[in-house]
Short mmCIF file of C-alpha atoms and ligand atoms in Angstrom, two decimals:
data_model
loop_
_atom_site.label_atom_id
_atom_site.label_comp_id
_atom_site.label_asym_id
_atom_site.label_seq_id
_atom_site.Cartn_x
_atom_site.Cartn_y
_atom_site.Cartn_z
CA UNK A 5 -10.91 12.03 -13.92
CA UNK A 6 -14.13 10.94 -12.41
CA UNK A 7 -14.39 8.57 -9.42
CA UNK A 8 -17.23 5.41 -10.02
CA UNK A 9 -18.85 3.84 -7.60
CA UNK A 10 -17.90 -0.30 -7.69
CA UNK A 11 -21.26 -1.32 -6.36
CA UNK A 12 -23.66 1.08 -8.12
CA UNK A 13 -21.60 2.53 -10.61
CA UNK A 14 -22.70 6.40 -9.61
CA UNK A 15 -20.50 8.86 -10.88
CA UNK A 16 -18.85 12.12 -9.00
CA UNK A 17 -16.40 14.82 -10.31
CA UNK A 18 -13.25 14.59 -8.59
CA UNK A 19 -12.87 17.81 -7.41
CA UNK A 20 -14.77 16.99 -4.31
CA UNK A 21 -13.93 15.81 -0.92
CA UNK A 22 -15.93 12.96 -1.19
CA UNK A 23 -13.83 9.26 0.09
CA UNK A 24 -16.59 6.68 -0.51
CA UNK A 25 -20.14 6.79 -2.71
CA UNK A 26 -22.95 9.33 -1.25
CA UNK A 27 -25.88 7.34 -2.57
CA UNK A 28 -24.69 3.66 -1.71
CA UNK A 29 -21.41 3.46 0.58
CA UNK A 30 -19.89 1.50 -1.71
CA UNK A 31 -16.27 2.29 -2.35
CA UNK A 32 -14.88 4.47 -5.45
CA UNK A 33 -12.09 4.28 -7.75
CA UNK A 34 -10.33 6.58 -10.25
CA UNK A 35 -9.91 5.59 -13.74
CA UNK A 36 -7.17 3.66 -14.76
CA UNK A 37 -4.67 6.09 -16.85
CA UNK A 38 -2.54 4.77 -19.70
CA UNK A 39 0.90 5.42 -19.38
CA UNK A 40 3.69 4.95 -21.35
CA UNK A 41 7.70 5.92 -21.52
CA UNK A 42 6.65 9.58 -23.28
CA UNK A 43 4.57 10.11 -19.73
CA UNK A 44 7.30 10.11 -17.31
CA UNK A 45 8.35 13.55 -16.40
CA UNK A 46 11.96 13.09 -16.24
CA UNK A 47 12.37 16.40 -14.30
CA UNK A 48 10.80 14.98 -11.33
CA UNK A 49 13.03 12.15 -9.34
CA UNK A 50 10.81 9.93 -7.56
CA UNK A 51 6.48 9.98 -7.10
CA UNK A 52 5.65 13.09 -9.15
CA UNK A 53 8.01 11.02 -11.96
CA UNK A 54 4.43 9.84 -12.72
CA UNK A 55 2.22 13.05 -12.14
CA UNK A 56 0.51 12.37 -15.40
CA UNK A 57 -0.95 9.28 -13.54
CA UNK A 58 -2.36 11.08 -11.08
CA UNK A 59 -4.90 13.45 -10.01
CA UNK A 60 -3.98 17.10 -10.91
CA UNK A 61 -1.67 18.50 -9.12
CA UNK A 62 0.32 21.49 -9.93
CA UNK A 63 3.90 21.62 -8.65
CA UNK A 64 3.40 24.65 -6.20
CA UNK A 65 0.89 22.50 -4.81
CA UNK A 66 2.53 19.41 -4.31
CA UNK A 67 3.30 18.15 -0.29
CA UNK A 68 6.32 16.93 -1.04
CA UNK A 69 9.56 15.54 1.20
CA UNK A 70 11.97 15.11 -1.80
CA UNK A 71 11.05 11.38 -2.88
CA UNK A 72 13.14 9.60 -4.96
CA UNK A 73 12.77 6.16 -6.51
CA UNK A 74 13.51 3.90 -3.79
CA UNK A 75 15.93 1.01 -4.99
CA UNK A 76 14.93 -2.13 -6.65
CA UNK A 77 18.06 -4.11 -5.26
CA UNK A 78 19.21 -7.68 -5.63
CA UNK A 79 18.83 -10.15 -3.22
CA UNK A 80 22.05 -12.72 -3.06
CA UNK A 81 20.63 -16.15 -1.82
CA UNK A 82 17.07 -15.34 -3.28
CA UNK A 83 17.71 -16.78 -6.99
CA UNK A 84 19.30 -14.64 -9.96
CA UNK A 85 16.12 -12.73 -10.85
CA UNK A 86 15.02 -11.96 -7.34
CA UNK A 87 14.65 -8.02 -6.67
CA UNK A 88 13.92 -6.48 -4.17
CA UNK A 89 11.61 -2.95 -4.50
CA UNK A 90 13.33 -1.31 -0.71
CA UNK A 91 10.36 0.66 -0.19
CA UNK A 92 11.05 1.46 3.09
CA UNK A 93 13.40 3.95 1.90
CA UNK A 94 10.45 6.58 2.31
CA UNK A 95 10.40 9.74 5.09
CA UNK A 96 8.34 8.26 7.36
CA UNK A 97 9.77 4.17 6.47
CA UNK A 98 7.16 3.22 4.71
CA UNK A 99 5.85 3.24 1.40
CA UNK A 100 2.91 4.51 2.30
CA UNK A 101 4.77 7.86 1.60
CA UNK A 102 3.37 7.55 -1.87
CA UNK A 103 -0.51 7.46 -1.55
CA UNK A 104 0.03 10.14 1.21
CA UNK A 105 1.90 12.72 -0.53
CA UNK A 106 -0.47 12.30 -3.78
CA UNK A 107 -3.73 12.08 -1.42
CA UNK A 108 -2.52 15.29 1.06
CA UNK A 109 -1.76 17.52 -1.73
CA UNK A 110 -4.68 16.73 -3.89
CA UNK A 111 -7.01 17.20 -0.79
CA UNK A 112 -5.09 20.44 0.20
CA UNK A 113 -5.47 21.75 -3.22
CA UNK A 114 -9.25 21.30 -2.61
CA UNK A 115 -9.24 22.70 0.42
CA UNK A 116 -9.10 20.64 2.93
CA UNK A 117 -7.17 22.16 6.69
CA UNK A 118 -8.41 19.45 9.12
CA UNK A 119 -7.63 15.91 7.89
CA UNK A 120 -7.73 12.85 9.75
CA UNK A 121 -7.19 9.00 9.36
CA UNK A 122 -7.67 5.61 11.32
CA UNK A 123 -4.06 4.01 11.65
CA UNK A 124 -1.81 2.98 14.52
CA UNK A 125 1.08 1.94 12.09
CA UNK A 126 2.65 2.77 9.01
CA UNK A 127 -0.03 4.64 7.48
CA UNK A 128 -0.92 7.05 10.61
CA UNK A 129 2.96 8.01 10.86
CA UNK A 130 3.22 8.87 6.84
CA UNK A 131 -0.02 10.94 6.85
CA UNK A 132 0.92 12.46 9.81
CA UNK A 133 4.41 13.71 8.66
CA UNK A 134 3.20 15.16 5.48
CA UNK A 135 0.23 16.75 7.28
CA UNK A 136 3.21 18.52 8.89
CA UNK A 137 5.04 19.26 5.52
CA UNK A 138 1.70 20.62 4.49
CA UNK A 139 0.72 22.81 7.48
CA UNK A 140 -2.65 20.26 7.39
CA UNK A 141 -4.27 20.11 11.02
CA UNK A 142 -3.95 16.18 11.39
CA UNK A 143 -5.70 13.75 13.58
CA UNK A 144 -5.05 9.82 14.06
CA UNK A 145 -8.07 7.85 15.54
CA UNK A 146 -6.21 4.65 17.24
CA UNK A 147 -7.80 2.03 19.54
CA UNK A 148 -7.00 2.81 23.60
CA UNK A 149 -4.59 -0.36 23.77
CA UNK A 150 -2.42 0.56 20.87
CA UNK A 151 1.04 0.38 22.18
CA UNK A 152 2.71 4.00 23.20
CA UNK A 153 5.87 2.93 20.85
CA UNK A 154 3.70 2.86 17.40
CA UNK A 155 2.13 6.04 18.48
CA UNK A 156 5.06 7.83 19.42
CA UNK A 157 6.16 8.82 15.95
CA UNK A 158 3.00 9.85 15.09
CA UNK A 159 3.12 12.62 18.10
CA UNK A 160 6.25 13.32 16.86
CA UNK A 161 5.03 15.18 13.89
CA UNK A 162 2.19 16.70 16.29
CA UNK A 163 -0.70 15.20 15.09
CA UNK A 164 -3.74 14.94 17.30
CA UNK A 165 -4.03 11.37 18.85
CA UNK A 166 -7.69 10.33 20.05
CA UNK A 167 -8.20 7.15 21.25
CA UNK A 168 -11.18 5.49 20.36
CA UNK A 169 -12.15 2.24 23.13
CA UNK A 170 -13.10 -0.91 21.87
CA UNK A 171 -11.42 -2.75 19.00
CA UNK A 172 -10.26 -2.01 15.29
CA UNK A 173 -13.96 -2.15 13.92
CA UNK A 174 -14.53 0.50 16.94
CA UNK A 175 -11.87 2.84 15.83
CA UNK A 176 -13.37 2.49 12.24
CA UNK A 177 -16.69 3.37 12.65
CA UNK A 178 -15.79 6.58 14.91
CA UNK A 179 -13.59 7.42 11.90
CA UNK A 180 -16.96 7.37 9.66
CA UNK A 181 -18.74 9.32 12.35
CA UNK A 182 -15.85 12.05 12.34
CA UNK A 183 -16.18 12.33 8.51
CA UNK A 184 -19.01 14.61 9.00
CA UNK A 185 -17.06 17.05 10.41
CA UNK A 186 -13.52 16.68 8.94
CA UNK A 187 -11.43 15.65 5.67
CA UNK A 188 -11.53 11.33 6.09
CA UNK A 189 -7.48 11.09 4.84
CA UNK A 190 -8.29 7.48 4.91
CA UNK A 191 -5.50 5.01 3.78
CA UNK A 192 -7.88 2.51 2.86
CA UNK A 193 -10.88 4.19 1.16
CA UNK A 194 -9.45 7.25 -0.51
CA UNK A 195 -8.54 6.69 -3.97
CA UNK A 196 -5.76 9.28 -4.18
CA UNK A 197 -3.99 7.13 -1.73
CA UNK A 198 -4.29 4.31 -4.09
CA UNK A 199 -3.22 6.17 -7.07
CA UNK A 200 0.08 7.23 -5.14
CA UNK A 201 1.04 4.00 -4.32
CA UNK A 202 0.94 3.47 -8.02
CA UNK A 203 3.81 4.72 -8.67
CA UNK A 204 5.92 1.85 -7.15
CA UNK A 205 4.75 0.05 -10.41
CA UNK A 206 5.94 2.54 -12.68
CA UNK A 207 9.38 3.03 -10.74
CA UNK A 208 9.69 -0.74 -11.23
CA UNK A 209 9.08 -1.06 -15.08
CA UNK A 210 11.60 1.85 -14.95
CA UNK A 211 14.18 0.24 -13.45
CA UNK A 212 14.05 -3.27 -15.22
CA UNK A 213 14.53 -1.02 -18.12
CA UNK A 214 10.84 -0.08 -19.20
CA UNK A 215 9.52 -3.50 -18.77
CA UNK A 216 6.83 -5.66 -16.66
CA UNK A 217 8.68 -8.55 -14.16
CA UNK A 218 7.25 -11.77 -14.01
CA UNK A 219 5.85 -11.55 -10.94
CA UNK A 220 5.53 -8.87 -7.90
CA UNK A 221 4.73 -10.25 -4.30
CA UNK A 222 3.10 -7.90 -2.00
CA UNK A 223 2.42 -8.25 1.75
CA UNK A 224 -1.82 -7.46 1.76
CA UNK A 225 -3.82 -6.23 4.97
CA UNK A 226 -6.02 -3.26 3.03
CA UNK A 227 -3.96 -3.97 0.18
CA UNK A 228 -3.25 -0.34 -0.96
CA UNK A 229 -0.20 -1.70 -2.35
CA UNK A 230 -1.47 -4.74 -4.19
CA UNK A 231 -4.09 -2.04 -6.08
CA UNK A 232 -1.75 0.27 -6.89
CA UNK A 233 0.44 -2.18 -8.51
CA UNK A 234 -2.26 -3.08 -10.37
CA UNK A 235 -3.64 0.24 -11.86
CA UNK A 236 0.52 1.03 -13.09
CA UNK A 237 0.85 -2.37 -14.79
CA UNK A 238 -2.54 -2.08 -16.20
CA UNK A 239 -2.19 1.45 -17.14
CA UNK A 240 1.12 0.67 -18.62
CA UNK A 241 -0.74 -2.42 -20.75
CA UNK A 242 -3.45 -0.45 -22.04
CA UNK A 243 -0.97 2.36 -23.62
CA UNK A 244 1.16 -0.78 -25.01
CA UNK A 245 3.99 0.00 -22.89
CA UNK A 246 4.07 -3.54 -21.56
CA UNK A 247 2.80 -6.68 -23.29
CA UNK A 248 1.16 -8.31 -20.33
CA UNK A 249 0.65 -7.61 -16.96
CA UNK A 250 2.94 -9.03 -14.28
CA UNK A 251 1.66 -11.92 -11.89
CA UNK A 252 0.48 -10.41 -8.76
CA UNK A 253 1.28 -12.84 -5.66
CA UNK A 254 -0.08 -11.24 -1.91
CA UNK A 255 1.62 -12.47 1.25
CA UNK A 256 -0.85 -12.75 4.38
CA UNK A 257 -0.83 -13.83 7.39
CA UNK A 258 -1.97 -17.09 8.69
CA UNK A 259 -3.57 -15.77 10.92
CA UNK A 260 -5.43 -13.21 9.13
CA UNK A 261 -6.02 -15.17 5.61
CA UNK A 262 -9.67 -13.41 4.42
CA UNK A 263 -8.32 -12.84 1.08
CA UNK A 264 -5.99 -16.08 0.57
CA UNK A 265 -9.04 -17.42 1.75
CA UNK A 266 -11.52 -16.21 -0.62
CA UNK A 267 -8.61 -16.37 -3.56
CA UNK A 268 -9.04 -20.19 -2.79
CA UNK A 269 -12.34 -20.67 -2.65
CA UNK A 270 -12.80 -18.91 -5.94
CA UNK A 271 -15.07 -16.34 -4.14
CA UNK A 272 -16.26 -13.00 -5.89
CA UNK A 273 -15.73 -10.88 -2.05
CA UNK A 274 -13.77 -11.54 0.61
CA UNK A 275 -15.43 -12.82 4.42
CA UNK A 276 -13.59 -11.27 7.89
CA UNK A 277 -11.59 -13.97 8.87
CA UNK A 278 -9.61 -13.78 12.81
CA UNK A 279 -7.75 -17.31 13.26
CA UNK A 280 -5.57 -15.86 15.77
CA UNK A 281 -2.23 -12.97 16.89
CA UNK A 282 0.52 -12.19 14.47
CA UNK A 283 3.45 -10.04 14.25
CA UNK A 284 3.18 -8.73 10.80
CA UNK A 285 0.99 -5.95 12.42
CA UNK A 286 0.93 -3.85 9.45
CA UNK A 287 -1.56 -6.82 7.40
CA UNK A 288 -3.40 -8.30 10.81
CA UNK A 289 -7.00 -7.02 8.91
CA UNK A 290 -10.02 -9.26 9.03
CA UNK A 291 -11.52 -8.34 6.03
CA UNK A 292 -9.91 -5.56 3.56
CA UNK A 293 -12.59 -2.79 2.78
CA UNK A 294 -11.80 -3.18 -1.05
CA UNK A 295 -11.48 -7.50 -1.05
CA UNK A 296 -13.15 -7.80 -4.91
CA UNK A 297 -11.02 -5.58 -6.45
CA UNK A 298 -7.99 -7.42 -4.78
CA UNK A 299 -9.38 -10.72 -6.06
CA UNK A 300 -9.75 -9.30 -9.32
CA UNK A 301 -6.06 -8.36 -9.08
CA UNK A 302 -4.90 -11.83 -8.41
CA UNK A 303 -7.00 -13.52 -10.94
CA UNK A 304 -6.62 -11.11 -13.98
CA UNK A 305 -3.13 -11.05 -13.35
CA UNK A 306 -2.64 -14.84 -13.15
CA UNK A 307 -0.56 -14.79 -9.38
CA UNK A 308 -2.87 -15.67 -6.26
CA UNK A 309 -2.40 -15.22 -2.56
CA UNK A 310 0.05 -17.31 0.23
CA UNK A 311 0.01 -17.46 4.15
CA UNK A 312 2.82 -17.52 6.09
CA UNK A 313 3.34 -18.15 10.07
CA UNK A 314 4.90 -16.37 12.38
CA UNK A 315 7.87 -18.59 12.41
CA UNK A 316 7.87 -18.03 8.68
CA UNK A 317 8.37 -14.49 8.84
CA UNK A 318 10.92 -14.96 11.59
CA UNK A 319 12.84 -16.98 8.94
CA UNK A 320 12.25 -14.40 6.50
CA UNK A 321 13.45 -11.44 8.83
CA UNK A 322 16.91 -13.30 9.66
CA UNK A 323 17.53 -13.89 5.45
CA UNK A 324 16.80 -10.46 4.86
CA UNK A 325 18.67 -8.84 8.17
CA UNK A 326 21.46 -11.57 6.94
CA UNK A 327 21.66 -10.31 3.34
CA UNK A 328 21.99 -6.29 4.98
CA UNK A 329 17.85 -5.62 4.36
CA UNK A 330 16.48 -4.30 8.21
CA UNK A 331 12.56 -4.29 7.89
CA UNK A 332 9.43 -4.57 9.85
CA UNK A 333 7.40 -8.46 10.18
CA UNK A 334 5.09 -7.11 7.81
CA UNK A 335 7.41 -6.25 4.50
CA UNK A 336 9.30 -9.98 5.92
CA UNK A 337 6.01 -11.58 5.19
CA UNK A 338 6.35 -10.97 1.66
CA UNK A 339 9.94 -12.62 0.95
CA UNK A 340 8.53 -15.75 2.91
CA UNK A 341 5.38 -15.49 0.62
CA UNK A 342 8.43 -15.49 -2.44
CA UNK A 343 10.49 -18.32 -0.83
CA UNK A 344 7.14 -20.96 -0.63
CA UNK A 345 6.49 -20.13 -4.42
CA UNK A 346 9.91 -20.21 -5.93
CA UNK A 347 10.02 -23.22 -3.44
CA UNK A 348 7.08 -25.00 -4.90
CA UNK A 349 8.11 -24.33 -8.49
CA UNK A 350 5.26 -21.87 -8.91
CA UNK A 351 7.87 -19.60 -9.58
CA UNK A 352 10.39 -20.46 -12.16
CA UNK A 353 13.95 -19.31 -11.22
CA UNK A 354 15.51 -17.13 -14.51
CA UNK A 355 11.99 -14.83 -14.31
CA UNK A 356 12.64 -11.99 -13.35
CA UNK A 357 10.40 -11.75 -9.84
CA UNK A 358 10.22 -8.41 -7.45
CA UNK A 359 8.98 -8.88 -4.31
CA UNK A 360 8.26 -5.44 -2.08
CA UNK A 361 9.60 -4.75 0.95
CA UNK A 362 7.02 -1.93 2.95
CA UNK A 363 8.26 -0.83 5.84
CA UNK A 364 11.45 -0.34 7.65
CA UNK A 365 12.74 -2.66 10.60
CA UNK A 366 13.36 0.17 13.04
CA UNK A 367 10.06 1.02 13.28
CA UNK A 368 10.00 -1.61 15.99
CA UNK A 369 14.09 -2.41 15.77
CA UNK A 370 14.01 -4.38 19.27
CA UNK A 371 10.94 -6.48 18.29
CA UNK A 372 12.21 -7.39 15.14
CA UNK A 373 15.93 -8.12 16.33
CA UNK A 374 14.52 -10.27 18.78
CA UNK A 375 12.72 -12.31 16.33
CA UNK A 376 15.88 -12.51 14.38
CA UNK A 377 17.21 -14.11 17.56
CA UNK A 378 14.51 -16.51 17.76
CA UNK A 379 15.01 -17.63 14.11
CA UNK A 380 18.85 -18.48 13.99
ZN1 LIG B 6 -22.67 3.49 -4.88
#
């Protein structure tokens, strides 16, 4: 595989450390792969199912913590096609478990000792524990005022903590200045990442017995998840595995709506766009780095992009925690996304529709209880 530039189209062999484009900035993607039902590697029980997917990586090499395919459950009161994709089921509760034991190995295998990312939530914890599993020296750059209880897991698995002052755009740009010196593990722009969280796509045609739903909904901040849905369903169209690719919906907040935004307007980018607080922390993101490939996801696809409130995902978080499903604001965002669709009819009930639930309620179990509280 090669990784392209998507501004300038420059070309670089993928066995380097390299996490954006040397000669522009620009960001860089891996080929999509085709994939198809002879692929799977039926050995293998959960992300490595799809190793032929993803950049090389030999099983001695692999960081692995014994992933399985996380269920794809039903969801009682939701309609009869409704599934939920419980990818909170992950080591760390999150499914950023994917793109970080696919991105850890692969950069390991390179050589990489000293890694490092920018993330106070979900995706600081996962890299972080399979930094551990790896014996990878691991730093998270967080801003000052992150609270002590999202950091605390993080510790847990010993990784280096440095707190950057100022505000998320702060913490970012110190992460570009530490790239110089160490491997940039980076959630957002590393490509491995993305091609890890793949594999939630492929686990999904699995399980609805090798074919596409109708639609996925996603909760999108950075939208790792959203663009690695959409390199397995395309990768699984181009081999002819799948007729046509699923609609891709993305849940965000109201109060961070760049991409709804720029999905409306019929922009080509996304624009930063701050309208206020939320508690889906895990998709409060002004602008995502990669916003024209996650237009291009919505569009090609035929689904679009929602807001939802606060109160919204309060709703959301009671259905779910009423129906025995304990998760975080964010992944709640994404069934309250589902309900205004299927609500407005843009959703037809009797299609099959999976909507993906991230990260796991006890992250932050008294937060989220007491929004349950709020909501009945
Ligand atoms: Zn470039």
């Amino acid at each position: 595989m090669t990784y392209a530039c998507d501004a300038c189209g420059a070309t670089y062999a993928d066995d380097t450390l390299i996490w954006r484009c040397a000669r522009c900035g620009g960001t860089i993607d891996l080929p999509v792969v085709p994939f198809g039902a002879d692929d799977v590697d039926t050995g293998e029980a959960g992300v490595w199912r799809y190793a032929r997917a993803l950049p090389d990586v030999p099983g001695r090499d692999r960081i692995a913590l014994g992933e399985v395919m996380t269920p794809l459950a039903p969801m009682p009161v939701g309609g009869a096609g409704l599934r939920l994709k419980v990818d909170f089921l992950f080591p760390s509760g999150s499914y950023k478990d994917r793109g970080s034991t696919v991105m850890l190995s692969r950069l390991r295998m390179l050589g990489a000792t000293d890694v490092f990312d920018d993330s106070s939530g979900n995706a600081g914890a996962s890299i972080a524990a399979y930094a551990a599993a790896g014996g990878l020296s691991c730093s998270i750059l967080t801003p000052a005022s992150a609270s002590p209880a999202k950091l605390a897991q993080i510790e847990a698995y010993r990784a280096q903590l440095v707190k950057i002052d100022g505000d998320r755009a702060a913490v970012a740009q110190a992460a570009i200045e530490r790239a110089e010196q160490a491997t940039y593990a980076s959630h957002v722009y590393q490509p491995l990442f993305i091609a890890g969280c793949a594999t939630a796509g492929f686990e999904i045609w699995e399980q609805l017995g090798r074919r596409a739903p109708d639609s996925v909904t996603v909760a999108v901040g950075y939208g790792s998840q959203l663009l690695g849905l959409r390199r397995a369903f395309k990768g699984l169209l181009i081999s002819g595995a799948i007729g046509r690719l699923p609609r891709l919906y993305a849940a965000q907040s109201a109060s961070y709506p760049a991409l709804q935004d720029a999905w409306a307007r019929g922009a080509d980018d996304v624009e930063p766009i701050v309208l206020g607080t939320s508690v889906a922390e895990g998709i409060s993101c002004r602008m995502p780095a990669r916003g024209r490939a996650l237009l291009a996801s919505l569009r090609e696809s035929g689904g679009g992009a929602v807001t939802v409130t606060d109160a919204e995902i309060g709703v959301a978080l009671r259905d779910l925690a009423s129906a025995g499903y304990f998760v975080e604001p964010t992944a709640a965002a994404s069934y309250a996304a589902y309900g205004k669709l299927a609500g407005s009819g843009v959703l037809r009930d009797g299609d099959v529709h999976v909507v993906v639930l991230s990260g796991s309620g006890l992250k932050a179990g008294a937060a989220v209880a007491g929004l349950i509280r709020e909501a009945r």
